[in-house]
Amino acid sequence: MIDTQELIEALHYIKKFRNQVFIIKFSGEILLDENVLESIATDLVLLHDVGIRPVVMHGAGTLISSNMEKMGLEPRFIRGERVTDERTLDVVVGCLHRVNNKIIDKINHNTAIASDTATAVGLTGGLFKAKRKRKELGYVGDVVDVNSKLIYDLIGCGYIPVILPVGIDEEGNLLNINADIATGELAKALDVTKIILLTNVGGVLGRDGRLIGRLTVSETRDLIKNKVATKGMIPKLESSVNAISEGVERIHIVRAGKHAILGELLTEEGTGTMITK
Amino acid sequence: MIDTQELIEALHYIKKFRNQVFIIKFSGEILLDENVLESIATDLVLLHDVGIRPVVMHGAGTLISSNMEKMGLEPRFIRGERVTDERTLDVVVGCLHRVNNKIIDKINHNTAIASDTATAVGLTGGLFKAKRKRKELGYVGDVVDVNSKLIYDLIGCGYIPVILPVGIDEEGNLLNINADIATGELAKALDVTKIILLTNVGGVLGRDGRLIGRLTVSETRDLIKNKVATKGMIPKLESSVNAISEGVERIHIVRAGKHAILGELLTEEGTGTMITK
Amino acid sequence: MIDTQELIEALHYIKKFRNQVFIIKFSGEILLDENVLESIATDLVLLHDVGIRPVVMHGAGTLISSNMEKMGLEPRFIRGERVTDERTLDVVVGCLHRVNNKIIDKINHNTAIASDTATAVGLTGGLFKAKRKRKELGYVGDVVDVNSKLIYDLIGCGYIPVILPVGIDEEGNLLNINADIATGELAKALDVTKIILLTNVGGVLGRDGRLIGRLTVSETRDLIKNKVATKGMIPKLESSVNAISEGVERIHIVRAGKHAILGELLTEEGTGTMITK
Amino acid sequence: MIDTQELIEALHYIKKFRNQVFIIKFSGEILLDENVLESIATDLVLLHDVGIRPVVMHGAGTLISSNMEKMGLEPRFIRGERVTDERTLDVVVGCLHRVNNKIIDKINHNTAIASDTATAVGLTGGLFKAKRKRKELGYVGDVVDVNSKLIYDLIGCGYIPVILPVGIDEEGNLLNINADIATGELAKALDVTKIILLTNVGGVLGRDGRLIGRLTVSETRDLIKNKVATKGMIPKLESSVNAISEGVERIHIVRAGKHAILGELLTEEGTGTMITK
Amino acid sequence: MIDTQELIEALHYIKKFRNQVFIIKFSGEILLDENVLESIATDLVLLHDVGIRPVVMHGAGTLISSNMEKMGLEPRFIRGERVTDERTLDVVVGCLHRVNNKIIDKINHNTAIASDTATAVGLTGGLFKAKRKRKELGYVGDVVDVNSKLIYDLIGCGYIPVILPVGIDEEGNLLNINADIATGELAKALDVTKIILLTNVGGVLGRDGRLIGRLTVSETRDLIKNKVATKGMIPKLESSVNAISEGVERIHIVRAGKHAILGELLTEEGTGTMITK
Amino acid sequence: MIDTQELIEALHYIKKFRNQVFIIKFSGEILLDENVLESIATDLVLLHDVGIRPVVMHGAGTLISSNMEKMGLEPRFIRGERVTDERTLDVVVGCLHRVNNKIIDKINHNTAIASDTATAVGLTGGLFKAKRKRKELGYVGDVVDVNSKLIYDLIGCGYIPVILPVGIDEEGNLLNINADIATGELAKALDVTKIILLTNVGGVLGRDGRLIGRLTVSETRDLIKNKVATKGMIPKLESSVNAISEGVERIHIVRAGKHAILGELLTEEGTGTMITK
């Protein structure tokens, strides 16, 4: 028989989160596991159908590197950010676009549940104004401004926005933006209080290689400074620190297992690492 | 860890039942157990808070008989219906009113959860037009008409109506109505598809004394005709047969344990007896 | 031919009072005269139909005492308030409920005029939070809080609320509230400027036994202090003093004759006693 | 003391006529008596303030003839209609305009009652499309079309339209329209069920010189054919016959005494002549 | 091929002026040229149809003088204002009414374009409260108050108001108001930023007889003081000075040629004289 | 001075096209000329600002071929459609995405006019469901379904959708769709009556090399069958034939000169080739 205590808990969260916007960030790696992706898409549709408003942000890291190699291009990174020359940019955008459509497709044609109201929609542009970062990174940018009205309009019409991290600068150049950083900026712009970063790691590991359950902002800064955090984790932690300093209350770094979002949002027990003020 | 399958199931039902009206009928007996009452009130508030619209109907059987005895009146029944003379009527109405306020109070001052939106409201009249049944029953009536607009107005304003089964006839006499029958009539008038009858028995027992899981209308008729059903169960079964013939799809006769409504509405596994067409 | 001056006057009042809420309090005694009750119900329907919003509060004094005696219980009063033990409470609630339904029935099935819009509705609970008065009174309470939203929701849906003076305390006990005091509290909570107290006396009598046309609050206090007012009149005067100190502008104590409300609201000439600041 | 029966009657009519449109037609003669005009303006404001929607139509007969004479023009009539050459037309329009403003002014600056909502508004044109009658009448027209939307827009914004009977033909010529005929056409276009024709006569007189209380359409036709009706009465009767054949239910020809409209609309007893089907 | 620059310019103005109210004042003289009148009516309909809200004010100068003479009355002016005795007033009102209907007719039955939404409507009264000017002018008034709500209600319902300059004083006298002055007062009351005065002159001429393109308020005052301006131009200039001091930004005095309004509102190049602060 | 006839014509079209949706299809080639692009973006903003609803569809032909070559991939076409293997698809999507952002950027940061309301938005997916064409074309698809609600939602929120021709099939594969064909399908789905195809050619050339002004559907079919039309023109003509057979009334194939859209939509004289039924 059902554990009613858990059900009551879930109902509390459903009520509490009704009409709230959350950002769910998908790391590129996790998109490779069809079962997990399908299961997470199911979560998004279910949450949407009971009145919660998810916004999806994603990267395409693994795919980009692999496709670059097929094209004879060598992936290079500086402090966790991809060096992006003009040819690389085409591959980056092409791969992000593919991944974006894959997520949209999983949500819109979910085989586990048939929703008549949840429709995912992807945006190519008009969302991030950006400016170039250090020259050596090439076409890589920082977010300068976010068109949050556009996202709220889409949410208001009942859509689940699925966003890829590409911006445009003053000269009209397309710029590759680190997905974790874009997530933080989007959260600030949308006045979102909770971000879920879905990874294939499932949390921040300490010096001893064990998962850290909770981190304050200052502890997180230490992890970055002391180079305990891995390369891929650095932008996640940096953007988390930044987002929290701008008003986001909680960031959950969670392993992308089956129904990971549902478990994270509708139950009390956390998994992975929660970063707070 | 949470059983996500159950959670997903619950989310499906929440979506399916959003804005639907259900009638929950409380037998008088079950109102004596404070813990169960508190737990069921919690269920009602939770369901209301995620968008489901419960309407409560109740009797006060046990309390009426006990208070009658205190007043020196002897309770009498004919075919499960209380013989109601003028003095008895005062006790009936007084007890129903008390029980009504007790339920309202449990909902409005629920200690388990604090809702800022769920408010129960009781109605003395203006709801049921009735006409007298057989003379020997005294002031006992059948429902002739239900002011369903009043219930929908209250639901539309966000209230949980808590209804006691008293009507008024053409001459202005107050009439005691069997709560199970009133439940069936209310269900028809509100165009409700599902009724939950909360009892202290928990379902219909067969000739062998074992719980019957499912009954069709014709099987139910047989149980009545063959006098397998107990006296208190007869009006429940009769009104169920009647309600289903008028369009109600499912009637669940359920034992009023802790969180019985939640379990019944949001999980697949039924408890007690389900009567269908 | 019609006295157009009076008609013009009436039109002025209809315009002035459009959409205003008035509380009409029925003393229990007056409910015994079917003709008067019918005529007053007609007034309420007419006022409602031209856009005025009456709220009815009532007691059931005479009926309660008489039914108590039938049950072998002896009515007792302290300073005009009924001593209410548990058994008495059942009779109180039963009688109030009956009276409530009688008023509703007179309004909803008025024989003098057929209204398609005026529907009376009675409320058992969810309206008054109360706390016990002096222990010696038993289950008798003072109003602590009024759910005015509920009344306004019902008025907004076009109903005429008919309210009986029963509240519930923190422990969930039903408490008998003096109807005049409940009237004053309701008036404050609804921000009503005018109360009409319909009695079988028709105003406050002075030391010389003659009707007093107007009273200020301080004169009223003197009447209470000097014990000029009769026992039944004391709660009326006390709640009037209280209500006026909380913002109610005018309280009219009026004899419940035929069309007494219409005459009082739509003509300049007052009858009975008007209490003002 | 007030005659409550009359008050109840008046309330019935107020409810019945709420939001209904009535056409009140002022004969030119009655506009000369300031007291009557003031009193009728009061009636209009009062009716408007309790939710009835009066539309005023007026002529200016007496004033036109008198001003024509001042200008050295001789008034001439054919079958009750004024022969209108170009110079006469200026006087007709000028006088109608003056009378129109006088009525508006009486309503808007009523000294008997101050309304904050009733505002009269006069219309010069855009209302009646007309075509010329017999050539010998000059610039005299029949109504071909009425812009009823314009009247309903003004009523919907809370105005009392005051209309003068001038139309325009296909060539753009201004045409003088008989006010009684214009009244009938307006009534048909607005789908009005009741017209009040205020005259200085106060009803139709029979062959014996006595007032006729009720007339059917066929009796009215006889009066016209047999030349019992006076010249000024003919267009009133003709337009009445016409209006009734087009769906207007009742036309009251009433003497324009003090508060004549109030008495006519809100009491049962009629004055003057009522013409029905 | 089209001059796209002009089209772009026009689109800019259409966007800028969307939902803005402009007053177009027609001098009486220009109403005599059917072709110009037709063309200007076309402009009004076109502007209305793309969302601009024109209000028309007009005089009837030439027609009044000519009709007065037909009636044997001699037109007299003091400082550009017509001396108006009682008989003159009838002619004034009659002529204004005719002109008003002519403009309405041109708009509503425009032969150049068929609009299904633009409907002109004329107002006789309820618009200007006035008080008498110097006694020697007779029934000539200054505007004391404007019922701007009436105009906005009509605009809100989609009408093009066509207004004639007649007011009413405290005693109920009709007063002739100079149309240019009424235009200025209307502009202030409606909070309009732009007035177009259509004349048969086409601008203010300087001492050398040449058109002055732009004038400030102080330059305009000098022209009046130094009697450079012609008699007919004086009220135009005075009301312009007044209107600008009350917040109107721009007044254009323009020759009433074909499509003069369209050219003035939707192109950059001005014609005639623009008066600004 | 302005040619008022043209202005009047433009106003007519603005009124006629208010709130109508048009599809403007940009050929990839024309996107290379910054001046033309800027000027067309200006047109879109202007049209949007006066209430017309443009939807932009675009290809990226020239850029794709050039970037493929940089990547060492050889562009190949079959009957005007690009053979698209997996690596080519990344370049196709990357280039379309770039072009999409370029158009959005030109609209949103238009230097010629500053609009506070026109915002372009690009969509990655959720728009076209597709299925594979002939296997030899690789990842090239036909449109099976269009999510027209998404486009209407965006238009309803005031956006200018800028759409790139990529769809997704049942298996979740991204498919390259010919932009002209996608335009036709979009037009049918949106129930659009007019399509403008902006090309660098400016119309269909006949056998004699001269521009053909008008074509019927059957004439167009002949041109295709007889191989008079050039390779790049074939999909344009085929999708035009298809779109017209589905209800699109007019397709304009127009040279993408400065302000080409404005000239095409708001003037009578056409440029290029118009294809009709």
PDB file of N, CA, C and O in Angstrom, chain B residues 70-98:
ATOM      1  N   LYS B  70     -30.451  10.335  26.142  1.00  0.00           N
ATOM      2  CA  LYS B  70     -30.256  11.315  27.222  1.00  0.00           C
ATOM      3  C   LYS B  70     -31.525  12.121  27.460  1.00  0.00           C
ATOM      4  O   LYS B  70     -31.832  12.520  28.579  1.00  0.00           O
ATOM      5  N   MET B  71     -32.256  12.396  26.374  1.00  0.00           N
ATOM      6  CA  MET B  71     -33.489  13.180  26.468  1.00  0.00           C
ATOM      7  C   MET B  71     -34.681  12.298  26.852  1.00  0.00           C
ATOM      8  O   MET B  71     -35.806  12.798  26.962  1.00  0.00           O
ATOM      9  N   GLY B  72     -34.438  11.023  26.975  1.00  0.00           N
ATOM     10  CA  GLY B  72     -35.525  10.111  27.315  1.00  0.00           C
ATOM     11  C   GLY B  72     -36.362   9.688  26.122  1.00  0.00           C
ATOM     12  O   GLY B  72     -37.511   9.285  26.256  1.00  0.00           O
ATOM     13  N   LEU B  73     -35.781   9.786  24.925  1.00  0.00           N
ATOM     14  CA  LEU B  73     -36.500   9.370  23.706  1.00  0.00           C
ATOM     15  C   LEU B  73     -35.903   8.054  23.209  1.00  0.00           C
ATOM     16  O   LEU B  73     -34.673   7.866  23.251  1.00  0.00           O
ATOM     17  N   GLU B  74     -36.736   7.180  22.682  1.00  0.00           N
ATOM     18  CA  GLU B  74     -36.238   5.886  22.238  1.00  0.00           C
ATOM     19  C   GLU B  74     -36.058   5.852  20.717  1.00  0.00           C
ATOM     20  O   GLU B  74     -37.023   6.046  19.966  1.00  0.00           O
ATOM     21  N   PRO B  75     -34.853   5.608  20.244  1.00  0.00           N
ATOM     22  CA  PRO B  75     -34.622   5.548  18.795  1.00  0.00           C
ATOM     23  C   PRO B  75     -35.337   4.340  18.181  1.00  0.00           C
ATOM     24  O   PRO B  75     -35.262   3.244  18.722  1.00  0.00           O
ATOM     25  N   ARG B  76     -36.028   4.586  17.063  1.00  0.00           N
ATOM     26  CA  ARG B  76     -36.670   3.487  16.344  1.00  0.00           C
ATOM     27  C   ARG B  76     -36.366   3.598  14.852  1.00  0.00           C
ATOM     28  O   ARG B  76     -36.288   4.715  14.311  1.00  0.00           O
ATOM     29  N   PHE B  77     -36.234   2.457  14.180  1.00  0.00           N
ATOM     30  CA  PHE B  77     -35.921   2.471  12.750  1.00  0.00           C
ATOM     31  C   PHE B  77     -36.872   1.580  11.976  1.00  0.00           C
ATOM     32  O   PHE B  77     -37.302   0.547  12.477  1.00  0.00           O
ATOM     33  N   ILE B  78     -37.214   1.988  10.777  1.00  0.00           N
ATOM     34  CA  ILE B  78     -37.958   1.121   9.868  1.00  0.00           C
ATOM     35  C   ILE B  78     -37.132   0.999   8.582  1.00  0.00           C
ATOM     36  O   ILE B  78     -36.839   2.018   7.937  1.00  0.00           O
ATOM     37  N   ARG B  79     -36.757  -0.220   8.252  1.00  0.00           N
ATOM     38  CA  ARG B  79     -35.905  -0.475   7.068  1.00  0.00           C
ATOM     39  C   ARG B  79     -34.693   0.473   7.010  1.00  0.00           C
ATOM     40  O   ARG B  79     -34.386   1.053   5.973  1.00  0.00           O
ATOM     41  N   GLY B  80     -34.025   0.665   8.126  1.00  0.00           N
ATOM     42  CA  GLY B  80     -32.795   1.464   8.162  1.00  0.00           C
ATOM     43  C   GLY B  80     -33.035   2.962   8.255  1.00  0.00           C
ATOM     44  O   GLY B  80     -32.092   3.740   8.291  1.00  0.00           O
ATOM     45  N   GLU B  81     -34.310   3.381   8.291  1.00  0.00           N
ATOM     46  CA  GLU B  81     -34.576   4.824   8.390  1.00  0.00           C
ATOM     47  C   GLU B  81     -35.175   5.163   9.753  1.00  0.00           C
ATOM     48  O   GLU B  81     -36.060   4.464  10.252  1.00  0.00           O
ATOM     49  N   ARG B  82     -34.725   6.270  10.315  1.00  0.00           N
ATOM     50  CA  ARG B  82     -35.097   6.635  11.665  1.00  0.00           C
ATOM     51  C   ARG B  82     -36.515   7.211  11.716  1.00  0.00           C
ATOM     52  O   ARG B  82     -36.845   8.145  10.980  1.00  0.00           O
ATOM     53  N   VAL B  83     -37.332   6.658  12.591  1.00  0.00           N
ATOM     54  CA  VAL B  83     -38.648   7.251  12.836  1.00  0.00           C
ATOM     55  C   VAL B  83     -38.437   8.569  13.568  1.00  0.00           C
ATOM     56  O   VAL B  83     -37.747   8.627  14.586  1.00  0.00           O
ATOM     57  N   THR B  84     -39.012   9.638  13.004  1.00  0.00           N
ATOM     58  CA  THR B  84     -38.674  10.985  13.474  1.00  0.00           C
ATOM     59  C   THR B  84     -39.927  11.787  13.845  1.00  0.00           C
ATOM     60  O   THR B  84     -40.574  12.389  12.987  1.00  0.00           O
ATOM     61  N   ASP B  85     -40.277  11.784  15.137  1.00  0.00           N
ATOM     62  CA  ASP B  85     -41.392  12.653  15.542  1.00  0.00           C
ATOM     63  C   ASP B  85     -40.855  14.051  15.809  1.00  0.00           C
ATOM     64  O   ASP B  85     -39.662  14.322  15.624  1.00  0.00           O
ATOM     65  N   GLU B  86     -41.719  14.955  16.259  1.00  0.00           N
ATOM     66  CA  GLU B  86     -41.302  16.349  16.358  1.00  0.00           C
ATOM     67  C   GLU B  86     -40.140  16.535  17.327  1.00  0.00           C
ATOM     68  O   GLU B  86     -39.182  17.264  17.045  1.00  0.00           O
ATOM     69  N   ARG B  87     -40.219  15.872  18.486  1.00  0.00           N
ATOM     70  CA  ARG B  87     -39.138  16.028  19.452  1.00  0.00           C
ATOM     71  C   ARG B  87     -37.836  15.403  18.941  1.00  0.00           C
ATOM     72  O   ARG B  87     -36.752  15.942  19.137  1.00  0.00           O
ATOM     73  N   THR B  88     -37.991  14.257  18.310  1.00  0.00           N
ATOM     74  CA  THR B  88     -36.807  13.609  17.738  1.00  0.00           C
ATOM     75  C   THR B  88     -36.143  14.530  16.709  1.00  0.00           C
ATOM     76  O   THR B  88     -34.913  14.625  16.633  1.00  0.00           O
ATOM     77  N   LEU B  89     -36.985  15.213  15.951  1.00  0.00           N
ATOM     78  CA  LEU B  89     -36.444  16.075  14.893  1.00  0.00           C
ATOM     79  C   LEU B  89     -35.486  17.127  15.459  1.00  0.00           C
ATOM     80  O   LEU B  89     -34.426  17.394  14.885  1.00  0.00           O
ATOM     81  N   ASP B  90     -35.880  17.713  16.605  1.00  0.00           N
ATOM     82  CA  ASP B  90     -34.978  18.691  17.227  1.00  0.00           C
ATOM     83  C   ASP B  90     -33.625  18.078  17.560  1.00  0.00           C
ATOM     84  O   ASP B  90     -32.574  18.692  17.340  1.00  0.00           O
ATOM     85  N   VAL B  91     -33.659  16.858  18.076  1.00  0.00           N
ATOM     86  CA  VAL B  91     -32.396  16.207  18.430  1.00  0.00           C
ATOM     87  C   VAL B  91     -31.601  15.881  17.157  1.00  0.00           C
ATOM     88  O   VAL B  91     -30.383  16.089  17.094  1.00  0.00           O
ATOM     89  N   VAL B  92     -32.325  15.397  16.135  1.00  0.00           N
ATOM     90  CA  VAL B  92     -31.669  15.079  14.862  1.00  0.00           C
ATOM     91  C   VAL B  92     -30.956  16.313  14.312  1.00  0.00           C
ATOM     92  O   VAL B  92     -29.752  16.281  13.994  1.00  0.00           O
ATOM     93  N   VAL B  93     -31.709  17.405  14.239  1.00  0.00           N
ATOM     94  CA  VAL B  93     -31.141  18.623  13.658  1.00  0.00           C
ATOM     95  C   VAL B  93     -30.006  19.140  14.532  1.00  0.00           C
ATOM     96  O   VAL B  93     -28.942  19.536  14.049  1.00  0.00           O
ATOM     97  N   GLY B  94     -30.232  19.147  15.832  1.00  0.00           N
ATOM     98  CA  GLY B  94     -29.184  19.618  16.746  1.00  0.00           C
ATOM     99  C   GLY B  94     -27.902  18.815  16.589  1.00  0.00           C
ATOM    100  O   GLY B  94     -26.798  19.379  16.516  1.00  0.00           O
ATOM    101  N   CYS B  95     -28.042  17.490  16.508  1.00  0.00           N
ATOM    102  CA  CYS B  95     -26.848  16.644  16.390  1.00  0.00           C
ATOM    103  C   CYS B  95     -26.163  16.808  15.028  1.00  0.00           C
ATOM    104  O   CYS B  95     -24.936  16.867  14.939  1.00  0.00           O
ATOM    105  N   LEU B  96     -26.969  16.867  13.979  1.00  0.00           N
ATOM    106  CA  LEU B  96     -26.385  17.060  12.644  1.00  0.00           C
ATOM    107  C   LEU B  96     -25.616  18.379  12.603  1.00  0.00           C
ATOM    108  O   LEU B  96     -24.515  18.472  12.046  1.00  0.00           O
ATOM    109  N   HIS B  97     -26.202  19.389  13.198  1.00  0.00           N
ATOM    110  CA  HIS B  97     -25.576  20.708  13.221  1.00  0.00           C
ATOM    111  C   HIS B  97     -24.237  20.656  13.960  1.00  0.00           C
ATOM    112  O   HIS B  97     -23.233  21.215  13.518  1.00  0.00           O
ATOM    113  N   ARG B  98     -24.226  19.966  15.101  1.00  0.00           N
ATOM    114  CA  ARG B  98     -22.987  19.806  15.857  1.00  0.00           C
ATOM    115  C   ARG B  98     -21.922  19.096  15.038  1.00  0.00           C
ATOM    116  O   ARG B  98     -20.752  19.503  14.997  1.00  0.00           O
TER     117      ARG B  98
END
